XYZ file of C-alpha atoms in Angstrom:
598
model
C 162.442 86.732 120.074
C 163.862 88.708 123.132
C 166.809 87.119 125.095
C 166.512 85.535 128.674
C 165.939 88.658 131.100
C 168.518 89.604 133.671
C 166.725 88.315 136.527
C 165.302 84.682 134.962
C 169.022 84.412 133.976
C 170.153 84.279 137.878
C 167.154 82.471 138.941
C 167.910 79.866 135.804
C 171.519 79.490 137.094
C 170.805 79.179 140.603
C 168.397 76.359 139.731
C 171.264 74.545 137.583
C 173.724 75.480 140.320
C 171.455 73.930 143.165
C 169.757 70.866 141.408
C 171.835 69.749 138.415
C 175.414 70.368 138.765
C 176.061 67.689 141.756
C 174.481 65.258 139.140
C 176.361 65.792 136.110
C 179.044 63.443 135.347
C 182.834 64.494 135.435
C 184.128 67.119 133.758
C 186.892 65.311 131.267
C 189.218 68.194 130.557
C 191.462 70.691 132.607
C 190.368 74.131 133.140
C 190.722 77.373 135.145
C 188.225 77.468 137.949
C 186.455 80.324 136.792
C 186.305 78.702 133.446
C 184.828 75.225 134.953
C 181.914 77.645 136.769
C 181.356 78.283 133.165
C 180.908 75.145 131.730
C 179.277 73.261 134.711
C 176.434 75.814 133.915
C 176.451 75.011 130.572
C 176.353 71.434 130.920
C 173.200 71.448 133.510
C 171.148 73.803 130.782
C 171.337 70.809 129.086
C 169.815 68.322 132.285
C 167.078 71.289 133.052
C 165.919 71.036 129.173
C 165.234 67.297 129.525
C 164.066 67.706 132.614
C 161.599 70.904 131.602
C 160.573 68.877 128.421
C 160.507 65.651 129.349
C 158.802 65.366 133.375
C 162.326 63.503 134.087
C 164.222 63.944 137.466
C 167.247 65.979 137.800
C 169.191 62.763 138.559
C 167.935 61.541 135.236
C 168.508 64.229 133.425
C 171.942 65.136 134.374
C 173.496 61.520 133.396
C 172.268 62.347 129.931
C 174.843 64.960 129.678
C 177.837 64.137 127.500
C 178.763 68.188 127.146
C 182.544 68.219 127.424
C 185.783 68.535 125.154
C 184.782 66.743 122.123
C 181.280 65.704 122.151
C 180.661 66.602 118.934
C 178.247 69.454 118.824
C 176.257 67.230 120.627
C 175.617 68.137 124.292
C 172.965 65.529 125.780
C 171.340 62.373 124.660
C 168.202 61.155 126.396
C 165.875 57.927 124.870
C 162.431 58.949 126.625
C 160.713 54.911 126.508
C 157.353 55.988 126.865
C 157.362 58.132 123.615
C 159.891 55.844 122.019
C 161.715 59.506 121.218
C 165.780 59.747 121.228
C 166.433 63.005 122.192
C 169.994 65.127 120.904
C 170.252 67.987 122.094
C 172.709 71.193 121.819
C 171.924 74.123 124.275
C 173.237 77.697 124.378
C 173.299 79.536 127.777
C 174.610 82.924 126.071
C 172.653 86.220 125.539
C 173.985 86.530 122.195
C 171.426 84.940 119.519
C 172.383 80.629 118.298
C 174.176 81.514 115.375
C 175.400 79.155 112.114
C 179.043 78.618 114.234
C 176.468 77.024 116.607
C 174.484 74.996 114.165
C 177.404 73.292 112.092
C 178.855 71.526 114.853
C 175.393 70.309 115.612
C 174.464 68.953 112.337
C 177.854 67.317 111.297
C 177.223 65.494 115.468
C 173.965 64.319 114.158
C 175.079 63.210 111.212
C 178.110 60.799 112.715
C 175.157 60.032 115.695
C 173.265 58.717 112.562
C 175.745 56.939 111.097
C 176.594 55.121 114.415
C 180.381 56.640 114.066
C 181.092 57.017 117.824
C 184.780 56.366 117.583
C 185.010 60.425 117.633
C 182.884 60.715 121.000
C 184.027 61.869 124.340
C 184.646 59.889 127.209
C 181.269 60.815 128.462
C 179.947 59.585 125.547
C 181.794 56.054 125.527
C 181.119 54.946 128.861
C 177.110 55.063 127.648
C 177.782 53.783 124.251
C 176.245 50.703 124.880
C 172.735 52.126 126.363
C 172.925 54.773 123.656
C 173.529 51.835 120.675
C 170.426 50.136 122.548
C 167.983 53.599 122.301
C 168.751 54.178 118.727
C 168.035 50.374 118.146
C 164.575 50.304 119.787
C 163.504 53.873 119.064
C 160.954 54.973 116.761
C 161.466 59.251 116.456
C 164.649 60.647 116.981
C 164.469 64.523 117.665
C 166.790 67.651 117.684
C 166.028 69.852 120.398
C 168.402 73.386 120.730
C 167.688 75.268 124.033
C 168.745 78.428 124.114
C 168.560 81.702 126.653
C 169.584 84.070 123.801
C 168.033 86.677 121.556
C 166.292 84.164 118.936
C 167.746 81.873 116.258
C 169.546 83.508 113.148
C 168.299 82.913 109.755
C 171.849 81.363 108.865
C 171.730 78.779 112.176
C 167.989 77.846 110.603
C 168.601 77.332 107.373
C 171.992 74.962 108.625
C 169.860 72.810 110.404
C 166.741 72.644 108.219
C 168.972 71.568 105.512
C 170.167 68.370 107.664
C 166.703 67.488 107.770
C 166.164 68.204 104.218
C 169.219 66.324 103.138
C 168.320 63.396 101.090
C 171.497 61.504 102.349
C 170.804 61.396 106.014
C 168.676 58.241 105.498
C 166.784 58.163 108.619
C 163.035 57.955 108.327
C 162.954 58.332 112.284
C 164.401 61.613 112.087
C 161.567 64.387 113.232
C 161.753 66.750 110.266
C 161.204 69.958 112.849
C 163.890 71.250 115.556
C 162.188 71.921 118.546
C 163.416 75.028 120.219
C 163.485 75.860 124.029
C 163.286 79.212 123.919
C 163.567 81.893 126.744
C 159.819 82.858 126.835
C 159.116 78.910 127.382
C 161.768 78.820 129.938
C 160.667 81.928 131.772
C 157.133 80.007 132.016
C 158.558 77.045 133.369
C 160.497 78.600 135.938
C 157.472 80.213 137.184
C 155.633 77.603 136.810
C 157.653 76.000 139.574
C 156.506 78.175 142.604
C 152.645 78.463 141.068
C 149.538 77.138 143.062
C 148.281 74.078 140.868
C 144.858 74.107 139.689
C 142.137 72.627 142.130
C 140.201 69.808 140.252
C 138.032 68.310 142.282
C 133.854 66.890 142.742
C 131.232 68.474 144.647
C 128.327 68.053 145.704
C 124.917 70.130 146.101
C 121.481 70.304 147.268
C 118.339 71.488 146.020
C 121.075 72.634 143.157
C 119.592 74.995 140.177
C 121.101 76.194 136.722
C 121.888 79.605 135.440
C 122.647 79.532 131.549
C 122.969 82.542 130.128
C 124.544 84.574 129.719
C 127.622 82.012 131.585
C 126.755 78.582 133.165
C 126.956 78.686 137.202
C 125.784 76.441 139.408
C 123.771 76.993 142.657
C 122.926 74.886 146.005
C 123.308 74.011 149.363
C 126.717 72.642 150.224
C 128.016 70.632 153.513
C 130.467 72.794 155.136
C 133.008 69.695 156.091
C 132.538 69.029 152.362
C 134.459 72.842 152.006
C 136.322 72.247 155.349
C 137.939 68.888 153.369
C 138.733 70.761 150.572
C 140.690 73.879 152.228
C 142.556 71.273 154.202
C 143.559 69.295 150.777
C 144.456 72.374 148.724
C 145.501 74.756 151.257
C 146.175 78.516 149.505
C 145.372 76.545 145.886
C 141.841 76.585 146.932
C 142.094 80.950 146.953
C 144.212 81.833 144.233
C 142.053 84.260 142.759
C 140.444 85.074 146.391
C 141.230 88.792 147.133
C 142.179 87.851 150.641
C 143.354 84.581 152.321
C 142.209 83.429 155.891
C 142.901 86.609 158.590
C 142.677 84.282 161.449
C 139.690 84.479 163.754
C 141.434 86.640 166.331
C 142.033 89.711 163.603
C 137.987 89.667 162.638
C 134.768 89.875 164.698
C 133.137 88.328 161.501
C 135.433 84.836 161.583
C 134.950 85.089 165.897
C 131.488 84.895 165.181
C 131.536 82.157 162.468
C 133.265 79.743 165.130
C 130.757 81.184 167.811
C 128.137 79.248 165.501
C 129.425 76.663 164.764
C 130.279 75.514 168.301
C 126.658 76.432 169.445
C 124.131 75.960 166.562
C 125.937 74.775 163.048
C 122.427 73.648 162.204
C 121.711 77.535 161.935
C 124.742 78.084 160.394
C 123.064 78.529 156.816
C 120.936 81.098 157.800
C 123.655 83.407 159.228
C 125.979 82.567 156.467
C 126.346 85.033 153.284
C 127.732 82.177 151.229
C 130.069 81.163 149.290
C 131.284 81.747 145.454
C 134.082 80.113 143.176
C 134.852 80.296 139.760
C 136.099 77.135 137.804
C 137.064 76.262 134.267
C 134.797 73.727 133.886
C 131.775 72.430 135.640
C 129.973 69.048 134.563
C 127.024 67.656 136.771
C 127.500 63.710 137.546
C 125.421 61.256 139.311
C 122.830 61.968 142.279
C 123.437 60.090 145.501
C 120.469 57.632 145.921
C 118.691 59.161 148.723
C 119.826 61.818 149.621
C 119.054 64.583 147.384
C 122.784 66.019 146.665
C 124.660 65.544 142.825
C 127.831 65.439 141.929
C 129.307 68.145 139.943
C 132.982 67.337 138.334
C 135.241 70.909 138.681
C 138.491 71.556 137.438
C 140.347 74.845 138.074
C 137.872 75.679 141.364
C 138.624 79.057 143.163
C 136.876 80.268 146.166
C 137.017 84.040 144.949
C 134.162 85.499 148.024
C 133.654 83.047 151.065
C 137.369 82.308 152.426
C 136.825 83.434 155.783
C 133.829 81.430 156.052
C 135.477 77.694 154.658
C 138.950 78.813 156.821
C 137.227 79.703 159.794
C 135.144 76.467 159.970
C 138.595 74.557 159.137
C 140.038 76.213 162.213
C 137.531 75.543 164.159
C 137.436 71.652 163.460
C 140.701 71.748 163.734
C 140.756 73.327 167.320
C 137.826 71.007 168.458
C 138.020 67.395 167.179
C 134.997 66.700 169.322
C 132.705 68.709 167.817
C 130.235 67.130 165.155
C 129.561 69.948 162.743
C 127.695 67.795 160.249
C 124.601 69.728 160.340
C 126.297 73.050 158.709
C 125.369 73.826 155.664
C 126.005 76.899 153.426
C 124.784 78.005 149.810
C 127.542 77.567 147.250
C 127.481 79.688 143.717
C 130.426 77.865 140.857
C 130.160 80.216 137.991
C 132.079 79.154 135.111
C 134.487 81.949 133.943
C 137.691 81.938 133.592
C 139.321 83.173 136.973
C 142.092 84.815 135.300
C 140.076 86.498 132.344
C 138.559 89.635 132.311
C 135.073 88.403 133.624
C 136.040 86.505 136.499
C 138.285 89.650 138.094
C 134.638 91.433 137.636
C 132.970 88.948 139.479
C 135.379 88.598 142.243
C 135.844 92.845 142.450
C 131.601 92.692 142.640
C 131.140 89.749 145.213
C 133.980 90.962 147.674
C 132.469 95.059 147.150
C 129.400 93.678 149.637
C 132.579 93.366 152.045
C 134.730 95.916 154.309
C 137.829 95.714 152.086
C 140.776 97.773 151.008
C 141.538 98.959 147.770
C 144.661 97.590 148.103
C 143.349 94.260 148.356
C 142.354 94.143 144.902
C 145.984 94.348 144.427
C 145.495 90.452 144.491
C 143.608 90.361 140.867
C 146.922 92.334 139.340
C 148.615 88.813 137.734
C 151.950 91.042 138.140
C 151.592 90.402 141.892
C 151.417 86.755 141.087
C 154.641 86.384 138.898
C 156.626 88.543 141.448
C 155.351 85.689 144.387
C 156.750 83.089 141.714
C 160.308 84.709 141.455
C 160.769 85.751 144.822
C 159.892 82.319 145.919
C 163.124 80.666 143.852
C 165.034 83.288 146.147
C 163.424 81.907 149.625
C 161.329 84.855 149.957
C 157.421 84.767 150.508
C 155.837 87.263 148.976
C 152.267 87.940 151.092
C 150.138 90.210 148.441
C 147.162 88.956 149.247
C 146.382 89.862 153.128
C 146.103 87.352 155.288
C 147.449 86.305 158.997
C 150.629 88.286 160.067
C 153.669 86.688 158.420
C 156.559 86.618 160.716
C 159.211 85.228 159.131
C 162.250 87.176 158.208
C 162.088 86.438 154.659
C 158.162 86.829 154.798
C 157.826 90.421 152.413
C 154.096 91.897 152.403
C 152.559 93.923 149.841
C 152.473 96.935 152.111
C 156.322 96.941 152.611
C 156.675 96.112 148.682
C 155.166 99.687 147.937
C 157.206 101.502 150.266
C 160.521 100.027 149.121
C 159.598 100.586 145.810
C 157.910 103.925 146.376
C 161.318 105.341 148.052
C 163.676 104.164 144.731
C 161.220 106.591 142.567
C 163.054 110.037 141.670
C 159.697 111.307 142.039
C 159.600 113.758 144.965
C 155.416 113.012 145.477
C 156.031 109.704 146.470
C 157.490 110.611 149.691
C 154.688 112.833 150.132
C 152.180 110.419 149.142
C 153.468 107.479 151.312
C 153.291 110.374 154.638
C 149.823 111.608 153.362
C 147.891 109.187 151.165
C 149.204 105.864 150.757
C 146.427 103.773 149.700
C 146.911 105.590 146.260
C 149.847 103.683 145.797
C 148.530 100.158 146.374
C 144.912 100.488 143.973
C 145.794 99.009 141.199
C 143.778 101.252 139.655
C 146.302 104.345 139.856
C 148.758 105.971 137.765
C 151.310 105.515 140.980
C 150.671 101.411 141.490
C 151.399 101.100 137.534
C 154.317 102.720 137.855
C 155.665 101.120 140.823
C 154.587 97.507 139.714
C 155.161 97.622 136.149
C 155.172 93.961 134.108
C 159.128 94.503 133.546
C 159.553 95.091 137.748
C 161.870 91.731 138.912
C 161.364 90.081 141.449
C 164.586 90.924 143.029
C 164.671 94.300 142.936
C 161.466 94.152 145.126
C 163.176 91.872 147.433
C 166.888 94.046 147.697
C 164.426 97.828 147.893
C 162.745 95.831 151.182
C 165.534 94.471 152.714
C 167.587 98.161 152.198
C 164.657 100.330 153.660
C 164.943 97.213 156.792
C 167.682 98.201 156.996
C 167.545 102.204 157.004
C 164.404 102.397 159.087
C 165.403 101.227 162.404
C 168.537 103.738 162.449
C 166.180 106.646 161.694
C 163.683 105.689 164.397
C 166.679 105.222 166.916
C 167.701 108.308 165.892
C 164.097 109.505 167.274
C 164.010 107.074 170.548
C 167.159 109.217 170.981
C 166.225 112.735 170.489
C 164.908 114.648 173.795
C 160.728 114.235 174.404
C 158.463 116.537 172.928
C 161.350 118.113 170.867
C 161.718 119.777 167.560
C 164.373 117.086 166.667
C 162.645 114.280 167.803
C 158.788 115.159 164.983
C 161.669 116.092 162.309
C 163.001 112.081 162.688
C 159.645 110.940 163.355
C 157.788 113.212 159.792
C 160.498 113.298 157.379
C 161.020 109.530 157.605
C 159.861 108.979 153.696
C 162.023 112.009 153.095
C 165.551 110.385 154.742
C 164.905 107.287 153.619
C 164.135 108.238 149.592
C 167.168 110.017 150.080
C 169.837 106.941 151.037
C 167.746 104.521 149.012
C 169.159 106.754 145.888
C 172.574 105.392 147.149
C 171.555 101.903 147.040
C 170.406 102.022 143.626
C 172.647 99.530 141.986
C 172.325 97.460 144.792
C 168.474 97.461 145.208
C 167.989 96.826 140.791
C 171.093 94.035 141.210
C 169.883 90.713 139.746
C 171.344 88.658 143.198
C 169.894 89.626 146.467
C 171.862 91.687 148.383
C 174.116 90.968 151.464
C 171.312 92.062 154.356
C 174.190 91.071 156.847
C 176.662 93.857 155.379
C 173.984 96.983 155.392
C 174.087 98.237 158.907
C 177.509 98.931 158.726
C 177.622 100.342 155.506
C 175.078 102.450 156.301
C 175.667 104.116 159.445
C 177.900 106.854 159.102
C 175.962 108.082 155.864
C 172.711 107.568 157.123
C 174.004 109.861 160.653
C 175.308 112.391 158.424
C 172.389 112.447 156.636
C 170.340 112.745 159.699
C 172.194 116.057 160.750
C 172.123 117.682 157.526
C 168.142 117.167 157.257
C 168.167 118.286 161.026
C 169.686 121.529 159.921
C 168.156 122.522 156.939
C 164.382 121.434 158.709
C 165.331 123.403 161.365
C 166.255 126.646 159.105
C 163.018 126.171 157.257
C 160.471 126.075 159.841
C 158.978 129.304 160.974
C 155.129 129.065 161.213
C 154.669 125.456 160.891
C 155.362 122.308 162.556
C 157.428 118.879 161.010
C 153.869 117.055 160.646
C 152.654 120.192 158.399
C 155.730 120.545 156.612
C 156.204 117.136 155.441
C 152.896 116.880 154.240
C 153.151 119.620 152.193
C 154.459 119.073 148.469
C 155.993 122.363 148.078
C 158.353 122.179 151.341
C 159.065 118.643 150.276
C 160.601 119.489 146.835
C 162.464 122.063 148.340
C 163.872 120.303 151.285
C 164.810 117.174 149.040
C 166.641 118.642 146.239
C 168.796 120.763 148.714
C 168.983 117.835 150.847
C 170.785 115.658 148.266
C 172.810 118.544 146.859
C 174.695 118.457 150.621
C 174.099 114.818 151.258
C 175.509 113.746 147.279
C 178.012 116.823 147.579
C 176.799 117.969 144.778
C 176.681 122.135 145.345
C 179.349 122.764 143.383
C 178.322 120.758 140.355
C 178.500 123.326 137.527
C 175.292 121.767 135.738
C 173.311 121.803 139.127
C 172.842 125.878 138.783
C 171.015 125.745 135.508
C 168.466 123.091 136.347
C 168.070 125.576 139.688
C 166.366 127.861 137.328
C 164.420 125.532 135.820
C 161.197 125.652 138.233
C 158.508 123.756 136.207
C 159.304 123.065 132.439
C 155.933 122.214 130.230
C 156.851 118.270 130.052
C 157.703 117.881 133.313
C 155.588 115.615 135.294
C 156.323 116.707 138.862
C 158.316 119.983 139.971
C 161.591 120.667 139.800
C 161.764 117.275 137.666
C 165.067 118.011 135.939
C 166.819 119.394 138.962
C 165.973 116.043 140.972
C 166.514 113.553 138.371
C 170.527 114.801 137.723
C 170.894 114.800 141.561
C 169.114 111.327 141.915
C 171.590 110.041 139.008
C 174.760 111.286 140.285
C 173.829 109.971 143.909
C 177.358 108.561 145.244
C 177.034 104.152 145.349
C 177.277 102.643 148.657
């Protein structure tokens, strides 16, 4: 079982930090600041277990904390009345696996817990003795739970505690003969699970409806269009999850213009001029017929509009910019197909229905579940992550899709991605290519998207001032302008650490620490540019691979300081070994890894 990764580990103790901690009761015992940082965290693992496994509130949870100087191996008790359950718990928030030291503690708490021999118990402990007495009265289970962030459970630490519940002298029938573990991968799921879109389970209804069985069940008719209207305004994004696009607002498409256009003139026409609308569910079960009226009820759960958003969004706006108007008359055919929208069939359906459209590649971007998870971790962070396009984010901590590749195209090594991003740079965002893979793999954090955004905001505007500045119409001023991508890959290489950190970085500190570098390095690419062109022009010569690879590696051989490096004048030589998979790859990657940290 692999141990909690880096980034889940900050966003785990940021979450204990910012919802458990303030709850916890008092620690008992003396200790050096840096020591009670240590401990507090450890204590709330134990309130965001119970509160994980249990649906309790973070309030609740914390107050079943006894974790202090002598609790006995035991580090939270919580009697959940609904299940009748007593819950003892010891966690682990330490990479290193929950070992048989871990376990013995544990097992000799349990068995004094058992016994009812509290006189050993902390002060934590004592002050609940009589609620605790009352739980293990009126219980009927009592189960171990051991949460841990760690890599796995030793054999040792499982065969300590399956022998407690093996031992034929702990005479407790009530005792669950199975530990439950809280392992990393289930906490990783529940701390996504935190920022996800819940599933939309709702009813509708439809006209004149029809049945397609095989080879899937969908469902056909004629829908009302406030029926849709309602339901976008209930489950706002929820409603598009698997959508390749959220609402663009009416004033970015002629399409969503015109859909208002109808509606305020003729909505009774509106299902004629309307292509329709499609959603996948989970399930679909047909229900009663209203008496007189033709439509039946379907029950839904997991509904997602996946081709038709502009359509429900665009009538929602409109309703809600006219009260007055009565669009009761609008109608629109509505197609539920059941499939998955997740699984493999319901990404073809969606890629199919939204092909009749004028979309991007990129938007397809939206069906890569990667793009999901990232939303979910940036979110814990304050950061929206806008994959999906939709109406212009503003917000500072609003991050788009389109900066996301950039940032993450200029921390490659890979000299074509500069290249690429000047020349081609819708290869980068179909998640069909080599290049997206790469630059969104499933092991990307969320973080490291966040801190390579937030350093390019940062590098960009000096490099543009730097061609606001230059004289009009000059040589100076195209070499700022083209070899952008090229300046900018070269100081994100000395904001590595910084941009794969597991915090997000200090955007307040980075103008300052990145002005005198960034001016050098404008002057040393103005030079060298400058020495290089002879029959073609900054735009050409950017665009170009060839001059690229060139300019770069001499580039960051001034820029790093790096001339002199004896083992810089082999790799020279080295033009195009057999394995490499761009040129000049051994040359760049030493000079990329020996890029001086800002």
């Amino acid at each position: 079982m692999a141990v909690l990764e880096p980034q889940y580990v900050a966003v785990l103790k940021k979450v204990l930090e910012e919802r458990f901690i303030p709850f916890l009761p008092p620690l008992l015992g003396p200790a050096r600041p840096e020591e009670q940082v240590v401990k507090q965290l450890s204590r709330a693992f134990s309130a965001f277990a119970l509160h994980k496994l249990l649906s309790i509130t973070p309030q609740e949870a914390a107050a079943s904390v006894v974790d202090d100087f002598n609790d006995n191996g035991i580090d939270a008790v919580h009697y959940d009345a609904p299940s009748e359950t007593l819950y003892l718990l010891q966690t682990k928030l330490k990479e290193q696996p929950f070992r048989q030291e871990d376990a013995q503690p544990f097992c000799e708490g349990v068995r004094l817990f058992l016994r009812q021999d509290f006189e050993g118990f902390n002060e934590n402990f004592q002050r609940r003795r009589s609620q605790i007495e009352s739980a293990l009265d009126t219980c009927s289970h009592i189960k171990l739970v051991v949460p841990f962030v760690g890599d796995g459970v030793s054999d040792t630490a499982a065969r300590v505690l399956q022998a407690l519940l093996d031992q034929e002298s702990v005479e407790e029938e009530r005792l669950v003969r199975q530990i439950e573990y809280y392992s990393p991968d289930k906490i990783k799921r529940d701390l996504l699970a935190e920022n996800a879109y819940q599933p939309v389970h709702t009813t509708i209804e439809l006209l004149k409806h029809s049945k397609v069985e095989d080879p899937r069940a969908a469902y056909y008719g004629i829908a009302r269009l406030t029926d849709l209207v309602s339901l976008h305004n209930a489950e706002g994004k929820a409603l598009y999850e698997r959508n390749i696009r959220y609402f663009l607002g009416s004033g970015r498409s002629d399409v969503n213009k015109a859909i208002k256009e109808t509606l305020h003139r003729n909505p009774e026409q509106f299902f004629y001029l309307s292509n329709g609308v499609t959603a996948v569910c989970d399930q679909i079960e047909p229900r009663g017929r209203q008496v007189g009226s033709g439509f039946r009820k379907f029950k839904v759960r997991g509904l997602s509009i996946i081709n038709g958003a502009q359509t429900v969004a665009s009538a929602a706006e409109f309703v809600e910019q006219n009260p007055a108007s009565n669009i009761d008359s609008a109608k629109v055919m509505l197609t539920v197909i059941k499939a998955a929208a997740d699984g493999r069939f319901g990404k073809e359906v969606t890629k199919a229905r939204n092909h009749q459209n004028p979309v991007q590649v990129a938007n397809f971007a939206s069906l890569d579940e990667n793009q999901e998870r990232l939303r979910q971790e940036m979110a814990h962070f304050g950061f929206e992550y806008h994959y999906r396009p939709e109406s212009m984010p503003t917000s500072a901590t609003a991050i788009t899709l389109e900066e996301a590749v950039r940032a993450l195209a200029l921390l490659q090594n890979d000299p074509r991605y500069p290249v690429w991003l000047k020349s081609e740079p819708a290869r980068l965002a179909d998640p069909d290519s080599v290049e997206y893979q790469e630059l969104f793999s499933p092991a990307l954090p969320g973080t490291t998207v966040i801190n390579a955004v937030l350093c390019v905001r940062a590098i960009r505007p000096l490099v543009v001032e730097y061609e606001k500045n230059a004289p009009a119409r000059s040589q100076e001023r195209l070499i700022y302008r083209h070899g952008l991508h090229v300046m900018m890959a070269v100081a994100m290489k000395r904001l590595r650490d910084r941009a794969k950190a597991v915090a997000v970085v200090d955007e307040g500190e980075l103008p300052a620490l990145l002005s005198r570098p960034v001016d050098e390095l404008r002057q040393q690419i103005l030079d060298l540019v400058q020495s290089h062109l002879i029959a073609e022009g900054p735009l050409a010569y950017f665009r170009r691979q060839g001059s690229v690879v060139a300019c770069l590696t001499e580039l960051m051989e001034t820029h790093f300081a790096l001339s002199a490096d004896p083992a810089v004048q082999p790799l020279r030589n080295i033009q195009n070994a057999a394995d490499d998979v761009y040129p000049r790859k051994r040359l760049i990657d030493y000079l990329s890894t020996r890029a001086p940290q800002l």
